[in-house]
Short mmCIF file of C-alpha atoms and ligand atoms in Angstrom, two decimals:
data_model
loop_
_atom_site.label_atom_id
_atom_site.label_comp_id
_atom_site.label_asym_id
_atom_site.label_seq_id
_atom_site.Cartn_x
_atom_site.Cartn_y
_atom_site.Cartn_z
CA ALA A 9 0.00 0.00 0.00
CA ASN A 10 1.25 3.46 -0.83
CA LYS A 11 1.32 5.83 2.10
CA ASN A 12 0.93 9.59 1.76
CA ILE A 13 2.66 11.39 4.56
CA ASN A 14 2.47 15.13 5.26
CA ALA A 15 5.45 16.08 7.38
CA LYS A 16 6.12 19.43 8.96
CA LEU A 17 9.86 20.03 8.95
CA VAL A 18 11.70 22.90 10.61
CA LEU A 19 15.22 24.18 9.98
CA LEU A 20 16.99 25.70 12.96
CA GLY A 21 20.49 27.03 13.42
CA ASP A 22 22.74 30.01 13.70
CA VAL A 23 22.59 33.04 11.48
CA GLY A 24 24.44 32.36 8.26
CA ALA A 25 24.74 28.60 8.81
CA GLY A 26 23.02 28.02 5.47
CA LYS A 27 19.43 27.01 6.35
CA SER A 28 17.85 29.00 3.51
CA SER A 29 20.55 27.85 1.11
CA LEU A 30 19.91 24.18 1.94
CA VAL A 31 16.19 24.64 1.37
CA LEU A 32 16.74 26.54 -1.87
CA ARG A 33 19.03 23.77 -3.10
CA PHE A 34 16.57 21.05 -2.09
CA VAL A 35 13.41 22.73 -3.40
CA LYS A 36 14.68 24.61 -6.46
CA GLY A 37 18.11 23.14 -7.20
CA GLN A 38 19.67 26.60 -6.89
CA PHE A 39 22.39 28.32 -4.88
CA ILE A 40 22.77 32.05 -4.28
CA GLU A 41 26.18 33.38 -3.24
CA PHE A 42 24.61 36.39 -1.49
CA GLN A 43 21.55 34.83 0.10
CA GLU A 44 19.73 37.37 2.27
CA SER A 45 19.27 36.77 5.98
CA THR A 46 15.78 35.44 6.69
CA ILE A 47 13.25 37.72 8.36
CA GLY A 48 10.87 35.78 10.64
CA ALA A 49 10.57 32.57 8.64
CA ALA A 50 9.87 31.34 5.13
CA PHE A 51 7.69 28.46 3.96
CA PHE A 52 8.41 25.92 1.23
CA SER A 53 7.14 22.52 0.25
CA GLN A 54 8.69 19.59 -1.54
CA THR A 55 7.64 16.01 -2.11
CA LEU A 56 9.89 12.94 -2.07
CA ALA A 57 9.05 9.36 -2.94
CA VAL A 58 10.69 6.71 -0.76
CA ASN A 59 10.05 2.99 -0.68
CA ASP A 60 6.27 2.66 -0.53
CA ALA A 61 5.55 6.20 0.66
CA THR A 62 5.23 9.72 -0.69
CA VAL A 63 6.42 12.27 1.82
CA LYS A 64 5.26 15.83 1.37
CA PHE A 65 7.51 18.12 3.40
CA GLU A 66 6.02 21.36 4.69
CA ILE A 67 9.21 23.22 5.40
CA TRP A 68 9.68 26.12 7.79
CA ASP A 69 12.97 27.89 7.21
CA THR A 70 13.45 29.92 10.39
CA ALA A 71 15.54 33.04 10.94
CA GLY A 72 18.76 32.51 12.88
CA GLN A 73 18.97 36.02 14.24
CA GLU A 74 18.62 35.96 18.01
CA ARG A 75 15.80 38.51 17.98
CA TYR A 76 13.58 35.87 16.32
CA HIS A 77 14.34 33.13 18.86
CA SER A 78 11.00 33.54 20.63
CA LEU A 79 9.16 32.67 17.39
CA ALA A 80 10.87 29.29 17.03
CA PRO A 81 8.36 27.21 19.07
CA MET A 82 5.64 28.12 16.58
CA TYR A 83 7.68 26.44 13.89
CA TYR A 84 8.93 23.36 15.74
CA ARG A 85 5.65 22.66 17.54
CA GLY A 86 4.06 19.64 15.89
CA ALA A 87 7.02 19.19 13.58
CA ALA A 88 7.74 15.61 12.52
CA ALA A 89 11.33 16.46 11.66
CA ALA A 90 14.00 19.05 12.28
CA VAL A 91 17.23 19.84 10.51
CA ILE A 92 19.66 21.62 12.80
CA VAL A 93 22.27 23.38 10.73
CA TYR A 94 25.73 24.65 11.64
CA ASP A 95 28.61 25.98 9.58
CA ILE A 96 31.71 23.75 9.73
CA SER A 97 33.91 26.78 9.05
CA ASN A 98 32.57 28.88 11.91
CA GLN A 99 34.97 28.87 14.86
CA GLY A 100 34.26 28.84 18.57
CA LEU A 101 34.27 32.51 19.42
CA PRO A 102 31.24 34.55 20.41
CA CYS A 103 30.18 36.81 17.56
CA PHE A 104 30.26 40.55 18.06
CA PRO A 105 27.91 42.33 18.68
CA THR A 106 25.26 39.72 19.41
CA GLY A 107 27.33 37.71 21.88
CA GLN A 108 25.94 34.70 20.09
CA LYS A 109 28.20 31.65 20.27
CA ALA A 110 29.64 30.04 17.22
CA SER A 111 27.62 27.97 14.89
CA PHE A 112 28.13 24.47 16.35
CA GLU A 113 27.52 25.65 19.93
CA ARG A 114 24.30 27.25 18.74
CA ALA A 115 23.28 23.97 17.08
CA LYS A 116 23.75 22.10 20.37
CA LYS A 117 21.50 24.62 22.10
CA TRP A 118 18.79 23.96 19.53
CA VAL A 119 19.11 20.22 20.09
CA GLN A 120 18.67 20.78 23.84
CA GLU A 121 15.64 22.96 23.27
CA LEU A 122 14.02 20.40 20.95
CA GLN A 123 14.75 17.58 23.38
CA ALA A 124 13.09 19.58 26.15
CA GLN A 125 10.16 21.14 24.25
CA GLY A 126 9.78 19.38 20.91
CA ASN A 127 7.75 16.41 19.78
CA PRO A 128 9.46 13.38 21.40
CA ASN A 129 9.20 11.32 18.20
CA MET A 130 10.76 14.02 16.07
CA VAL A 131 13.33 12.85 13.53
CA MET A 132 16.34 15.08 14.06
CA ALA A 133 19.11 15.61 11.56
CA LEU A 134 22.29 17.53 12.16
CA ALA A 135 23.75 19.19 9.06
CA GLY A 136 27.37 20.34 9.14
CA ASN A 137 27.01 22.71 6.23
CA LYS A 138 29.56 24.45 3.98
CA ALA A 139 31.45 21.16 3.67
CA ASP A 140 32.96 22.59 0.48
CA LEU A 141 35.03 24.98 2.63
CA LEU A 142 37.44 22.25 3.71
CA ASP A 143 40.40 24.59 4.16
CA ALA A 144 38.39 26.69 6.59
CA ARG A 145 37.13 23.75 8.65
CA LYS A 146 36.86 24.51 12.38
CA VAL A 147 34.59 21.68 13.51
CA ALA A 148 35.86 18.09 13.18
CA ALA A 149 33.41 15.58 11.77
CA GLU A 150 34.54 12.80 14.14
CA ALA A 151 33.62 14.64 17.35
CA THR A 152 30.31 15.70 15.86
CA GLN A 153 29.49 12.13 14.92
CA VAL A 154 29.99 11.06 18.54
CA TYR A 155 27.84 13.95 19.75
CA ALA A 156 25.10 13.06 17.24
CA GLN A 157 25.07 9.41 18.25
CA GLU A 158 24.85 10.28 21.94
CA ASN A 159 21.90 12.55 21.27
CA GLY A 160 19.89 10.41 18.89
CA LEU A 161 20.43 12.56 15.81
CA PHE A 162 21.74 11.52 12.47
CA PHE A 163 24.58 13.56 11.10
CA MET A 164 25.71 14.50 7.61
CA GLU A 165 28.07 17.11 6.30
CA THR A 166 26.37 19.03 3.51
CA SER A 167 27.08 21.73 0.99
CA ALA A 168 24.28 23.85 -0.37
CA LYS A 169 26.84 25.26 -2.78
CA THR A 170 27.93 21.99 -4.42
CA ALA A 171 24.73 20.08 -3.50
CA THR A 172 26.70 17.42 -1.60
CA ASN A 173 24.38 15.40 0.67
CA VAL A 174 21.51 17.89 0.40
CA ASN A 175 18.96 15.59 -1.22
CA ASP A 176 20.44 12.76 0.85
CA ILE A 177 19.67 14.34 4.20
CA PHE A 178 16.03 15.01 3.25
CA TYR A 179 15.76 11.55 1.72
CA GLU A 180 17.04 9.95 4.93
CA ILE A 181 14.46 11.91 6.94
CA ALA A 182 11.69 10.83 4.54
CA LYS A 183 12.81 7.22 4.88
CA ARG A 184 12.72 7.38 8.67
CA LEU A 185 9.28 9.05 8.62
CA SER A 186 7.92 6.40 6.32
CA GLN A 187 9.04 3.64 8.69
CA VAL A 188 7.11 4.86 11.74
P1 GTP B 220 19.70 33.30 8.47
O1 GTP B 220 18.53 33.33 7.55
O2 GTP B 220 20.26 34.68 8.71
O3 GTP B 220 19.43 32.59 9.75
O4 GTP B 220 20.90 32.48 7.72
P2 GTP B 220 20.82 31.09 6.96
O5 GTP B 220 21.14 30.00 7.91
O6 GTP B 220 19.55 30.97 6.21
O7 GTP B 220 22.05 31.18 5.95
P3 GTP B 220 21.99 31.46 4.39
O8 GTP B 220 21.39 30.31 3.67
O9 GTP B 220 21.40 32.80 4.17
O10 GTP B 220 23.55 31.46 4.02
C1 GTP B 220 24.45 32.43 4.55
C2 GTP B 220 25.61 32.60 3.59
O11 GTP B 220 26.36 31.40 3.49
C3 GTP B 220 25.17 32.95 2.15
O12 GTP B 220 26.05 33.93 1.65
C4 GTP B 220 25.32 31.65 1.40
O13 GTP B 220 25.64 31.86 0.04
C5 GTP B 220 26.47 30.97 2.14
N1 GTP B 220 26.35 29.51 2.10
C6 GTP B 220 25.26 28.77 2.45
N2 GTP B 220 25.51 27.45 2.29
C7 GTP B 220 26.78 27.36 1.84
C8 GTP B 220 27.62 26.25 1.50
O14 GTP B 220 27.26 25.06 1.56
N3 GTP B 220 28.89 26.54 1.09
C9 GTP B 220 29.35 27.83 1.00
N4 GTP B 220 30.61 28.01 0.59
N5 GTP B 220 28.58 28.89 1.32
C10 GTP B 220 27.32 28.66 1.73
MG1 MG B 221 17.86 32.11 6.13
#
């Protein structure tokens, strides 16, 4: 039997991590070098066929700027899946002037918040984005893999720019959603 699944999916992560770029790559197959920072949130949808199911993603691309943090629960409430995005090239110093911690630290905070407040069955993916910037790497994949395993997330390094692992991460989420 063919299952039709509607799945609310939310992207969370630091400013500039590449949430909008991942969605744009996944939904439209495009990449913009000077992608504008998201205001509030943006909505997209995309359908994937996996095994015996058709998964229609209803995607909320949230804004990473700290001033929008209080809106986030609206977008992750009732979500079947979340993609938490960080930038592998962003190092561990607080950013001036927001005082916001670096990208990976911010991602861990989102994981904590989802574990505390989110849907307990939520499929959570961790995307180490900008994997094309290998020379600028600041976050090691090995340590992240351990962190992901300990926290029940699955982890992939992605590049919205080159498209590496972008369809794959959404496909893996769709697969997991179709199995429950
Ligand atoms: P907010 O909306 O402000 O929260 O940011 P965001 O997470 O949506 O980031 P966005 O997609 O706007 O990307 C920020 C910048 O990083 C843009 O200039 C993108 O072109 C760039 N960028 C995004 N993904 C990649 C990537 O995989 N590789 C490289 N090299 N640059 C990327
Ligand atoms: Mg954005």
